[in-house]
Coordinates of C-alpha atoms and ligand atoms in Angstrom, one line a residue:
X6 CA 51.9 166.0 -64.8
X7 CA 55.3 166.4 -65.2
X8 CA 57.2 164.0 -62.8
X9 CA 56.5 163.1 -59.4
X10 CA 57.9 165.7 -57.4
X11 CA 56.0 168.7 -56.2
X12 CA 58.2 170.8 -54.3
X13 CA 57.1 174.4 -53.9
X14 CA 58.6 176.7 -56.9
X15 CA 61.1 179.1 -54.5
X16 CA 62.9 180.9 -56.2
X17 CA 66.1 180.5 -56.7
X18 CA 69.7 181.3 -59.1
X19 CA 68.1 178.6 -60.9
X20 CA 64.3 178.6 -60.6
X21 CA 62.2 181.6 -61.7
X22 CA 58.7 182.1 -60.7
X23 CA 56.1 184.3 -61.4
X24 CA 52.6 184.6 -60.1
X25 CA 49.5 184.3 -61.8
X26 CA 47.7 185.9 -59.2
X27 CA 45.5 188.7 -59.8
X28 CA 41.7 189.5 -61.0
X29 CA 40.8 186.5 -63.6
X30 CA 37.5 187.1 -65.4
X31 CA 34.9 184.6 -64.5
X32 CA 31.7 183.0 -66.9
X33 CA 29.5 181.1 -64.8
X34 CA 27.4 178.1 -66.3
X35 CA 24.1 178.7 -64.6
X36 CA 22.1 175.0 -63.1
X37 CA 20.5 174.4 -65.8
X38 CA 23.1 175.1 -68.0
X39 CA 26.1 172.9 -66.6
X40 CA 27.7 171.7 -69.6
X41 CA 27.2 175.3 -71.6
X42 CA 31.2 176.1 -71.4
X43 CA 31.9 172.9 -72.4
X44 CA 29.8 172.7 -75.4
X45 CA 30.5 176.4 -76.8
X46 CA 34.4 175.8 -75.9
X47 CA 35.1 178.7 -73.8
X48 CA 38.4 177.0 -73.9
X49 CA 39.3 178.4 -76.7
X50 CA 40.8 182.0 -76.2
X51 CA 38.8 182.9 -79.6
X52 CA 35.5 183.5 -77.6
X53 CA 37.7 185.8 -75.1
X54 CA 35.2 184.6 -72.4
X55 CA 37.6 183.3 -69.9
X56 CA 40.7 184.6 -70.3
X57 CA 43.6 186.0 -67.7
X58 CA 44.1 189.9 -67.5
X59 CA 47.9 189.9 -67.2
X60 CA 48.8 186.9 -70.0
X61 CA 51.9 184.9 -68.4
X62 CA 55.1 186.0 -69.4
X63 CA 55.9 183.9 -72.5
X64 CA 59.9 183.2 -71.8
X65 CA 61.4 184.0 -68.3
X66 CA 65.0 185.4 -69.6
X67 CA 68.3 184.6 -67.4
X68 CA 68.1 181.6 -67.4
X69 CA 71.5 180.1 -68.9
X70 CA 72.8 177.8 -65.9
X71 CA 71.9 174.7 -69.0
X72 CA 72.2 175.3 -72.7
X73 CA 69.9 172.3 -73.0
X74 CA 67.1 175.1 -72.7
X75 CA 64.6 175.4 -70.3
X76 CA 61.4 173.9 -68.5
X77 CA 58.2 176.3 -67.7
X78 CA 56.1 174.5 -65.4
X79 CA 52.3 175.5 -64.1
X80 CA 51.6 174.6 -60.4
X81 CA 48.2 175.0 -58.9
X82 CA 48.1 175.3 -55.4
X83 CA 44.3 174.2 -55.0
X84 CA 41.2 174.2 -57.9
X85 CA 38.4 172.8 -56.8
X86 CA 37.6 170.6 -58.6
X87 CA 38.8 169.9 -62.6
X88 CA 40.4 171.0 -65.8
X89 CA 43.1 173.6 -67.3
X90 CA 43.3 174.5 -70.9
X91 CA 46.6 177.0 -72.4
X92 CA 45.1 178.4 -75.7
X93 CA 42.5 176.1 -76.0
X94 CA 44.7 172.7 -75.5
X95 CA 43.6 170.9 -72.7
X96 CA 46.9 170.3 -70.6
X97 CA 46.2 169.0 -68.0
X98 CA 43.1 167.8 -65.3
X99 CA 42.8 166.4 -61.7
X100 CA 40.2 165.2 -59.8
X101 CA 40.2 166.7 -55.4
X102 CA 40.8 169.8 -54.9
X103 CA 43.1 170.9 -51.7
X104 CA 46.4 169.6 -52.9
X105 CA 48.7 170.9 -55.9
X106 CA 49.2 169.8 -58.7
X107 CA 51.8 171.0 -61.6
X108 CA 52.0 170.5 -65.5
X109 CA 54.7 171.2 -67.6
X110 CA 53.8 173.7 -70.0
X111 CA 56.9 174.6 -72.2
X112 CA 55.7 173.4 -75.4
X113 CA 51.9 175.1 -75.1
X114 CA 53.2 178.8 -74.4
X115 CA 53.8 181.1 -77.5
X116 CA 56.7 183.4 -77.5
X117 CA 56.0 186.7 -78.0
X118 CA 52.1 186.3 -78.1
X119 CA 49.4 186.8 -75.2
X120 CA 48.8 183.4 -74.0
X121 CA 45.2 182.1 -72.8
X122 CA 44.6 180.3 -69.1
X123 CA 41.4 178.2 -68.7
X124 CA 40.4 177.0 -65.7
X125 CA 37.2 175.0 -65.1
X126 CA 36.1 174.5 -62.0
X127 CA 33.3 173.1 -61.0
X128 CA 32.0 172.2 -57.0
X129 CA 29.7 169.1 -58.1
X130 CA 29.9 166.5 -56.3
X131 CA 26.7 164.5 -56.2
X132 CA 23.3 166.3 -57.8
X133 CA 20.5 165.4 -56.7
X134 CA 17.9 165.0 -59.6
X135 CA 14.3 165.0 -58.9
X136 CA 11.3 165.6 -61.8
X137 CA 8.9 165.4 -59.3
X138 CA 9.9 168.5 -57.7
X139 CA 12.5 170.4 -59.8
X140 CA 11.9 172.2 -63.1
X141 CA 13.7 170.7 -66.1
X142 CA 17.5 170.4 -65.8
X143 CA 17.3 171.2 -61.9
X144 CA 19.7 170.1 -59.8
X145 CA 20.5 170.0 -55.7
X146 CA 23.8 169.2 -54.2
X147 CA 24.0 167.1 -51.9
X148 CA 26.8 166.1 -49.7
X149 CA 28.0 164.3 -46.4
X150 CA 30.0 166.9 -45.0
X151 CA 28.9 170.0 -42.7
X152 CA 31.1 172.6 -44.3
X153 CA 30.7 174.7 -47.4
X154 CA 31.3 173.2 -50.8
X155 CA 33.4 175.8 -52.4
X156 CA 34.6 175.8 -55.6
X157 CA 37.3 177.5 -57.5
X158 CA 41.1 178.2 -56.8
X159 CA 41.7 179.1 -53.5
X160 CA 45.2 179.1 -53.7
X161 CA 48.3 180.7 -55.9
X162 CA 49.2 179.7 -58.9
X163 CA 52.6 179.9 -60.3
X164 CA 55.0 179.6 -63.4
X165 CA 58.4 178.7 -62.9
X166 CA 60.7 178.3 -65.2
X167 CA 63.7 175.6 -64.3
X168 CA 67.3 174.6 -66.7
X169 CA 65.9 171.2 -68.7
X170 CA 67.2 169.7 -65.9
X171 CA 66.1 170.5 -62.5
X172 CA 65.3 169.5 -59.2
X173 CA 62.0 167.4 -59.0
X174 CA 61.7 165.7 -55.5
X175 CA 63.8 166.1 -51.9
X176 CA 62.7 163.6 -48.9
X177 CA 64.7 164.5 -46.3
X178 CA 63.9 162.7 -42.8
X179 CA 65.3 163.0 -39.2
X180 CA 66.2 159.3 -37.9
X181 CA 68.1 160.3 -34.7
X182 CA 68.6 162.9 -32.1
X183 CA 70.9 163.3 -29.3
X184 CA 72.1 165.9 -28.0
X185 CA 75.4 166.1 -29.3
X186 CA 73.9 164.9 -32.8
X187 CA 71.1 164.9 -35.3
X188 CA 71.2 163.0 -38.6
X189 CA 69.0 163.3 -41.1
X190 CA 68.7 161.2 -44.5
X191 CA 67.9 162.6 -47.3
X192 CA 67.1 161.9 -51.4
X193 CA 66.8 163.8 -54.1
X194 CA 65.2 163.2 -57.4
X195 CA 66.2 165.1 -60.9
X196 CA 63.9 165.6 -63.6
X197 CA 64.1 166.9 -67.3
X198 CA 64.3 165.2 -70.2
X199 CA 67.9 165.3 -70.1
X200 CA 69.4 164.1 -67.2
X201 CA 72.3 165.9 -66.4
X202 CA 75.0 163.8 -64.6
X203 CA 76.2 166.7 -62.2
X204 CA 77.6 165.7 -58.8
X205 CA 74.2 166.5 -56.4
X206 CA 75.8 168.2 -53.6
X207 CA 73.5 168.9 -50.1
X208 CA 74.6 171.1 -47.7
X209 CA 73.0 172.1 -44.5
X210 CA 72.6 175.4 -43.6
X211 CA 71.5 177.2 -39.9
X212 CA 69.2 179.5 -39.4
X213 CA 72.2 182.0 -39.7
X214 CA 73.3 180.8 -42.9
X215 CA 76.5 179.3 -41.6
X216 CA 77.5 175.9 -43.4
X217 CA 76.9 172.8 -40.7
X218 CA 77.3 169.9 -42.7
X219 CA 77.0 168.7 -46.0
X220 CA 77.0 165.4 -48.2
X221 CA 77.7 164.3 -51.8
X222 CA 75.1 162.2 -54.2
X223 CA 71.6 162.1 -55.0
X224 CA 70.9 160.1 -51.6
X225 CA 73.2 160.5 -48.5
X226 CA 72.9 161.0 -44.6
X227 CA 73.9 164.0 -42.9
X228 CA 75.3 164.6 -39.2
X229 CA 74.5 167.8 -37.4
X230 CA 76.5 168.1 -34.7
X231 CA 75.1 170.4 -31.6
X232 CA 71.7 170.5 -33.4
X233 CA 69.3 173.0 -32.5
X234 CA 66.4 170.3 -32.4
X235 CA 62.8 171.3 -33.5
X236 CA 60.1 171.7 -30.9
X237 CA 56.7 173.0 -30.9
X238 CA 55.6 175.4 -28.5
X239 CA 55.8 174.9 -24.7
X240 CA 58.1 172.2 -24.6
X241 CA 61.4 174.2 -24.8
X242 CA 62.7 177.8 -25.0
X243 CA 63.9 177.2 -29.0
X244 CA 60.8 176.9 -31.0
X245 CA 60.5 176.1 -34.6
X246 CA 64.4 176.3 -35.6
X247 CA 64.8 175.4 -39.2
X248 CA 67.9 174.6 -40.8
X249 CA 67.7 175.0 -44.7
X250 CA 69.3 172.2 -47.1
X251 CA 70.5 173.7 -50.3
X252 CA 70.7 171.4 -52.6
X253 CA 73.5 172.2 -55.7
X254 CA 74.2 172.1 -59.0
X255 CA 70.2 172.6 -59.8
X256 CA 70.0 175.0 -56.6
X257 CA 66.7 174.4 -54.3
X258 CA 66.4 175.9 -50.8
X259 CA 64.4 173.3 -48.5
X260 CA 63.7 174.1 -44.8
X261 CA 63.7 171.6 -42.5
X262 CA 63.9 170.7 -38.8
X263 CA 65.9 168.0 -36.9
X264 CA 63.2 166.3 -34.6
X265 CA 62.2 163.0 -34.2
X266 CA 59.2 161.1 -33.5
X267 CA 58.2 158.0 -31.8
X268 CA 55.0 156.3 -30.2
X269 CA 53.8 153.4 -28.0
X270 CA 50.6 152.6 -26.8
X271 CA 50.4 154.9 -24.3
X272 CA 51.7 158.3 -26.3
X273 CA 53.6 160.4 -29.3
X274 CA 57.0 161.4 -28.1
X275 CA 58.7 164.3 -30.1
X276 CA 62.8 164.2 -29.5
X277 CA 61.5 162.0 -26.6
X278 CA 59.5 164.1 -24.7
X279 CA 55.5 162.9 -25.0
X280 CA 53.2 165.4 -26.3
X281 CA 50.3 166.7 -25.2
X282 CA 47.9 168.3 -28.1
X283 CA 46.1 171.2 -27.0
X284 CA 44.9 173.1 -30.0
X285 CA 41.6 173.1 -32.5
X286 CA 39.8 171.9 -35.3
X287 CA 39.8 174.5 -37.8
X288 CA 38.8 175.4 -41.6
X289 CA 39.9 177.6 -44.3
X290 CA 37.4 179.7 -44.3
X291 CA 36.7 183.9 -43.4
X292 CA 34.1 186.4 -44.1
X293 CA 34.7 187.6 -47.2
X294 CA 37.4 185.8 -48.5
X295 CA 35.3 182.4 -48.1
X296 CA 38.5 179.8 -48.5
X297 CA 40.9 181.8 -51.1
X298 CA 44.1 182.2 -49.6
X299 CA 43.9 185.1 -47.5
X300 CA 47.8 186.2 -45.6
X301 CA 46.2 188.8 -43.9
X302 CA 43.5 186.3 -42.3
X303 CA 46.7 183.5 -41.9
X304 CA 48.7 186.2 -39.9
X305 CA 45.9 186.9 -37.7
X306 CA 44.9 183.2 -36.7
X307 CA 48.1 182.6 -35.9
X308 CA 48.7 185.9 -33.8
X309 CA 45.7 184.2 -31.9
X310 CA 46.4 180.7 -31.2
X311 CA 49.9 182.1 -29.8
X312 CA 47.5 184.5 -27.6
X313 CA 45.5 181.8 -26.3
X314 CA 48.7 179.4 -26.0
X315 CA 47.8 176.3 -28.4
X316 CA 50.4 174.3 -29.6
X317 CA 48.5 172.0 -32.3
X318 CA 45.6 172.4 -34.9
X319 CA 44.3 169.3 -37.5
X320 CA 43.5 170.8 -40.8
X321 CA 40.0 169.2 -40.7
X322 CA 39.1 168.2 -43.6
X323 CA 41.3 168.8 -46.1
X324 CA 45.3 169.8 -46.5
X325 CA 45.6 173.4 -45.8
X326 CA 47.7 176.0 -48.0
X327 CA 51.5 175.5 -47.8
X328 CA 51.4 179.4 -47.0
X329 CA 49.3 178.3 -44.0
X330 CA 52.0 175.3 -43.3
X331 CA 55.1 176.9 -43.6
X332 CA 53.8 179.2 -40.5
X333 CA 53.4 176.3 -38.7
X334 CA 57.1 175.0 -39.6
X335 CA 57.7 178.6 -38.2
X336 CA 56.1 179.1 -35.4
X337 CA 55.9 175.4 -33.7
X338 CA 52.5 174.3 -34.2
X339 CA 52.2 170.7 -34.6
X340 CA 49.9 169.7 -37.1
X341 CA 48.2 167.1 -37.3
X342 CA 47.6 166.3 -41.1
X343 CA 44.5 165.6 -43.0
X344 CA 43.3 164.1 -46.4
X345 CA 39.9 165.0 -47.5
X346 CA 37.5 162.1 -46.9
X347 CA 34.8 162.9 -44.7
X348 CA 32.1 160.8 -43.4
X349 CA 33.1 157.3 -46.5
X350 CA 30.7 155.1 -46.3
X351 CA 30.5 153.0 -49.8
X352 CA 33.8 151.7 -49.4
X353 CA 34.5 150.1 -53.2
X354 CA 37.9 149.7 -55.1
X355 CA 37.1 153.5 -57.1
X356 CA 37.0 155.2 -53.7
X357 CA 40.3 153.6 -52.6
X358 CA 42.0 154.2 -55.1
X359 CA 40.9 158.2 -54.9
X360 CA 41.9 157.6 -51.4
X361 CA 45.0 156.2 -52.2
X362 CA 45.9 159.2 -54.4
X363 CA 45.1 161.6 -52.0
X364 CA 46.9 160.5 -49.6
X365 CA 49.8 159.9 -52.3
X366 CA 49.5 163.9 -53.0
X367 CA 49.4 164.6 -49.4
X368 CA 52.2 162.9 -47.6
X369 CA 54.4 164.1 -51.7
X370 CA 53.8 168.0 -50.4
X371 CA 54.2 167.7 -46.5
X372 CA 56.9 165.1 -45.8
X373 CA 59.6 167.4 -45.3
X374 CA 57.7 169.6 -42.4
X375 CA 58.6 168.9 -38.7
X376 CA 55.3 170.4 -38.0
X377 CA 53.4 167.6 -39.4
X378 CA 53.3 164.6 -36.4
X379 CA 50.7 162.5 -37.9
X380 CA 48.4 162.1 -40.8
X381 CA 45.0 161.8 -40.2
X382 CA 43.9 159.3 -42.9
X383 CA 40.1 161.0 -43.2
X384 CA 37.2 162.3 -40.3
X385 CA 34.1 160.1 -39.2
X386 CA 33.7 157.6 -41.1
X387 CA 31.0 154.7 -40.9
X388 CA 33.3 152.7 -39.3
X389 CA 31.3 150.1 -37.5
X390 CA 30.6 149.2 -40.8
X391 CA 31.8 145.2 -41.1
X392 CA 33.5 146.2 -44.6
X393 CA 35.3 148.9 -43.7
X394 CA 37.7 147.1 -42.2
X395 CA 39.4 145.5 -44.7
X396 CA 39.1 149.1 -46.6
X397 CA 40.6 150.9 -43.7
X398 CA 42.9 148.7 -43.2
X399 CA 44.1 148.6 -46.8
X400 CA 44.4 152.4 -46.4
X401 CA 47.0 152.7 -43.2
X402 CA 48.7 150.1 -44.6
X403 CA 49.3 152.2 -47.9
X404 CA 50.1 155.6 -45.6
X405 CA 52.8 153.3 -44.1
X406 CA 54.1 152.4 -47.3
X407 CA 54.6 155.7 -48.2
X408 CA 56.1 157.2 -44.1
X409 CA 56.9 155.4 -41.4
X410 CA 57.7 158.4 -39.5
X411 CA 55.0 159.7 -38.6
X412 CA 51.7 157.7 -36.7
X413 CA 48.2 157.2 -38.7
X414 CA 44.9 157.9 -37.3
X415 CA 41.5 157.8 -37.4
X416 CA 39.9 154.5 -35.7
X417 CA 41.2 150.7 -35.4
X418 CA 44.4 149.6 -37.3
X419 CA 45.2 153.2 -36.5
X420 CA 48.9 153.9 -34.1
X421 CA 46.5 156.7 -32.4
X422 CA 42.9 156.7 -31.8
X423 CA 41.1 159.8 -32.8
X424 CA 37.5 160.4 -31.3
X425 CA 35.1 162.9 -32.0
X426 CA 32.4 163.5 -29.4
X427 CA 30.0 165.8 -28.6
X428 CA 28.2 165.0 -25.3
X429 CA 25.8 167.6 -23.8
X430 CA 25.2 168.6 -27.5
X431 CA 24.6 166.2 -30.2
X432 CA 23.5 163.7 -27.0
X433 CA 21.5 164.6 -24.1
X434 CA 21.3 168.4 -25.7
X435 CA 21.8 170.6 -22.6
X436 CA 22.8 168.0 -20.0
X437 CA 25.9 169.4 -19.2
X438 CA 26.1 166.9 -15.7
X439 CA 26.9 164.0 -18.1
X440 CA 29.6 165.3 -20.1
X441 CA 32.8 164.9 -17.3
X442 CA 30.9 160.6 -16.7
X443 CA 30.2 160.2 -20.5
X444 CA 34.0 161.3 -21.7
X445 CA 35.6 159.1 -19.5
X446 CA 34.4 156.7 -20.3
X447 CA 34.5 156.5 -24.0
X448 CA 37.8 157.7 -23.9
X449 CA 38.8 154.6 -21.5
X450 CA 36.6 152.5 -23.2
X451 CA 38.7 153.3 -26.7
X452 CA 42.1 153.0 -24.8
X453 CA 41.0 149.4 -23.3
X454 CA 39.6 148.4 -26.9
X455 CA 42.8 148.6 -28.6
X456 CA 45.6 149.7 -25.8
X457 CA 46.8 152.6 -28.3
X458 CA 47.0 156.5 -27.2
X459 CA 43.6 158.3 -27.3
X460 CA 43.3 161.7 -28.6
X461 CA 40.0 163.9 -28.8
X462 CA 39.8 165.7 -31.8
X463 CA 36.7 167.2 -31.1
X464 CA 34.3 168.2 -28.6
X465 CA 32.3 171.9 -28.3
X466 CA 29.1 173.6 -28.4
X467 CA 27.3 176.3 -31.0
X468 CA 27.3 179.5 -29.6
X469 CA 25.9 183.2 -31.3
X470 CA 28.0 184.9 -29.9
X471 CA 26.4 188.0 -27.7
X472 CA 23.8 185.8 -26.4
X473 CA 23.8 185.1 -23.0
X474 CA 21.2 183.6 -20.6
X475 CA 20.7 181.9 -17.2
X476 CA 20.8 179.8 -16.5
X477 CA 22.9 178.4 -19.3
X478 CA 21.0 176.6 -22.4
X479 CA 22.3 176.2 -25.7
X480 CA 23.5 178.4 -28.3
X481 CA 24.7 180.8 -26.2
X482 CA 28.1 182.2 -25.0
X483 CA 27.3 180.4 -21.5
X484 CA 26.3 177.1 -22.6
X485 CA 29.5 176.7 -24.7
X486 CA 31.6 177.7 -21.5
X487 CA 29.7 175.3 -19.4
X488 CA 30.4 172.8 -21.7
X489 CA 34.6 173.4 -22.2
X490 CA 34.6 173.1 -18.2
X491 CA 32.7 169.5 -17.8
X492 CA 35.0 168.2 -20.6
X493 CA 38.4 169.9 -18.8
X494 CA 37.1 167.7 -15.7
X495 CA 37.4 165.0 -17.9
X496 CA 40.0 165.8 -19.3
X497 CA 42.0 166.3 -16.6
X498 CA 41.1 163.0 -15.1
X499 CA 42.2 161.1 -18.0
X500 CA 45.8 162.8 -18.3
X501 CA 46.0 161.1 -15.2
X502 CA 45.3 158.0 -16.1
X503 CA 48.1 158.2 -18.4
X504 CA 46.8 158.1 -22.5
X505 CA 45.1 160.5 -23.6
X506 CA 47.2 162.6 -25.3
X507 CA 45.3 165.6 -26.1
X508 CA 42.2 168.1 -26.7
X509 CA 41.2 169.5 -29.6
X510 CA 38.4 171.7 -29.4
X511 CA 35.8 172.0 -32.5
X512 CA 36.3 175.0 -33.7
X513 CA 38.9 177.7 -33.9
X514 CA 36.1 180.1 -36.0
X515 CA 32.6 179.7 -37.2
X516 CA 32.7 178.7 -40.4
X517 CA 30.1 178.6 -43.3
X518 CA 27.9 175.1 -44.0
X519 CA 25.2 174.4 -46.1
X520 CA 22.0 175.8 -45.6
X521 CA 20.5 173.6 -42.2
X522 CA 17.5 174.5 -40.5
X523 CA 20.0 173.7 -36.6
X524 CA 22.9 175.8 -38.2
X525 CA 21.9 179.5 -37.7
X526 CA 24.0 181.3 -40.8
X527 CA 26.8 178.3 -40.4
X528 CA 28.9 176.0 -37.7
X529 CA 28.8 178.3 -34.3
X530 CA 31.3 176.5 -32.3
X531 CA 33.8 178.7 -32.8
X532 CA 35.9 180.1 -30.1
X533 CA 36.1 182.6 -32.2
X534 CA 33.6 184.5 -34.4
X535 CA 34.1 184.2 -38.0
X536 CA 35.2 187.8 -38.2
X537 CA 38.6 186.1 -35.5
X538 CA 37.0 188.4 -32.5
X539 CA 36.4 186.7 -29.5
X540 CA 33.5 185.0 -27.3
X541 CA 34.0 184.8 -24.2
X542 CA 34.9 180.9 -24.4
X543 CA 38.2 182.3 -26.0
X544 CA 39.6 184.0 -22.7
X545 CA 38.0 180.6 -20.6
X546 CA 40.2 178.2 -23.3
X547 CA 43.3 180.6 -23.2
X548 CA 43.1 180.5 -19.2
X549 CA 43.1 176.6 -19.1
X550 CA 46.0 176.2 -22.1
X551 CA 48.0 178.2 -20.1
X552 CA 48.6 176.3 -17.2
X553 CA 48.5 172.7 -19.4
X554 CA 52.2 171.5 -19.5
X555 CA 52.9 169.3 -22.5
Ligands
LIG611 C1 31.1 166.8 -36.2 C2 32.4 167.2 -37.7 C3 32.8 168.7 -38.4 C4 31.3 169.1 -37.8 C5 31.0 169.1 -37.0 C6 29.2 169.8 -36.5 O1 31.5 165.5 -35.9 O2 33.3 166.1 -37.9 O3 32.8 168.6 -39.7 O4 31.1 170.2 -38.5 O5 30.8 167.8 -36.3 O6 29.8 171.0 -35.5 O7 28.7 169.6 -36.4

């Protein structure tokens, strides 16, 4: 890790970037020879097993801002999970997928020669060996989350070159808003071996590139008069308005929105107006591409979310790509940003450290995004266990120590209570007549117990596209709609009670899971199919979302 910041490598006069995406060569170690690549040292370029087709440019020319030289960095958007070699030398490793990491490579690249990058990826989580059942060396993966455990390089790999001194990090926060003024605080960190004593100037430009405010120094406060606030869809005519913070002299352009969040025991408010979330739990998953970033799928997904009149989504169950998050900022979708932590149950110190590290990386990456309005510190933990209380208290407090400007969610110790409930599906299967009663009872009980706003972050039913019955039975499109209808009745009554802050259906689209006899080719709870075609549920949901005002 070259420094602490993880700014997306945006090109500017002082930062050149080169995409290293393309078709990488693969070598696969099979199930019983997992360590073969390491034992045979595939990362040594001479073996030619794992090399990239186009070697990265060795030195990008044209950076003359600082005669002291340049800093060259590789950024990996997400690698599940492992280590990187350059020219046979291990230069970094990163545990956990879904979050970017970078490494300074200035001293590792050979000028004028091909350079070989090797990335070891591995989907290993916990292996189960059973010598009675399996041949020697064979293992079976076991994990307690219900989505397919893809390994690989899922997001862009970017090479960037900056002057020796460069902008390593920027933090920007709206501290207050009124009709006539928005105040944002900013702080800039410089990186590099020689920190030059240039004065830093922070300039704010509006969406038409007109200078509207500025300040000097590494930290400061900027006041924008008559600001165009950042609003999500449906709350204001102006949606997703972004300014640009230009930090000079080592230029970095950071888009940001001016908007202020606060919350209390019954609601979450944006620029003083209460928010009602109507959206989706999602996955980065699609036919053919699996979890790999695909801009076409991204565009389609946002088109469908706009069509259905959603205003939000949760990044279940891990942080999504920065390319996807950029669109949420631009198109005005509220994001509940979730750290990769699903179904935790052992709560020891090692786990706590890994959990905190992932939160730190997530907040480091997404802290400047106007779309991110809540941090989710995990999904469906075994929080009924006594030992979990102390654990989650520490995780929540740690999250607040990194960012006080957004609420934290999951269950107790939190600012907003999120619940996932599958009445009529996982419990009392097929009994749709119980759903309204049970949902109202459950949500009310959570609010009464903790005096916090409640958000339903999952409810839904699996439906095989095209399957219909009368009367409606589980797995049909008809039952999916009946289940939604009964939940909607509960949500309407709960809204009147004043503490339900949203309804997030599971899931946007069908997605891949491990093979299980109760999941026909995957999780079928999508409102859209895995190919993004609407089920009947999509039309039904659209009618509701269109008439729900936030
Ligand atoms: C859940 C999980 C989600 C699953 C879903 C299901 O409670 O949070 O990851 O996909 O149930 O469909 O089983």
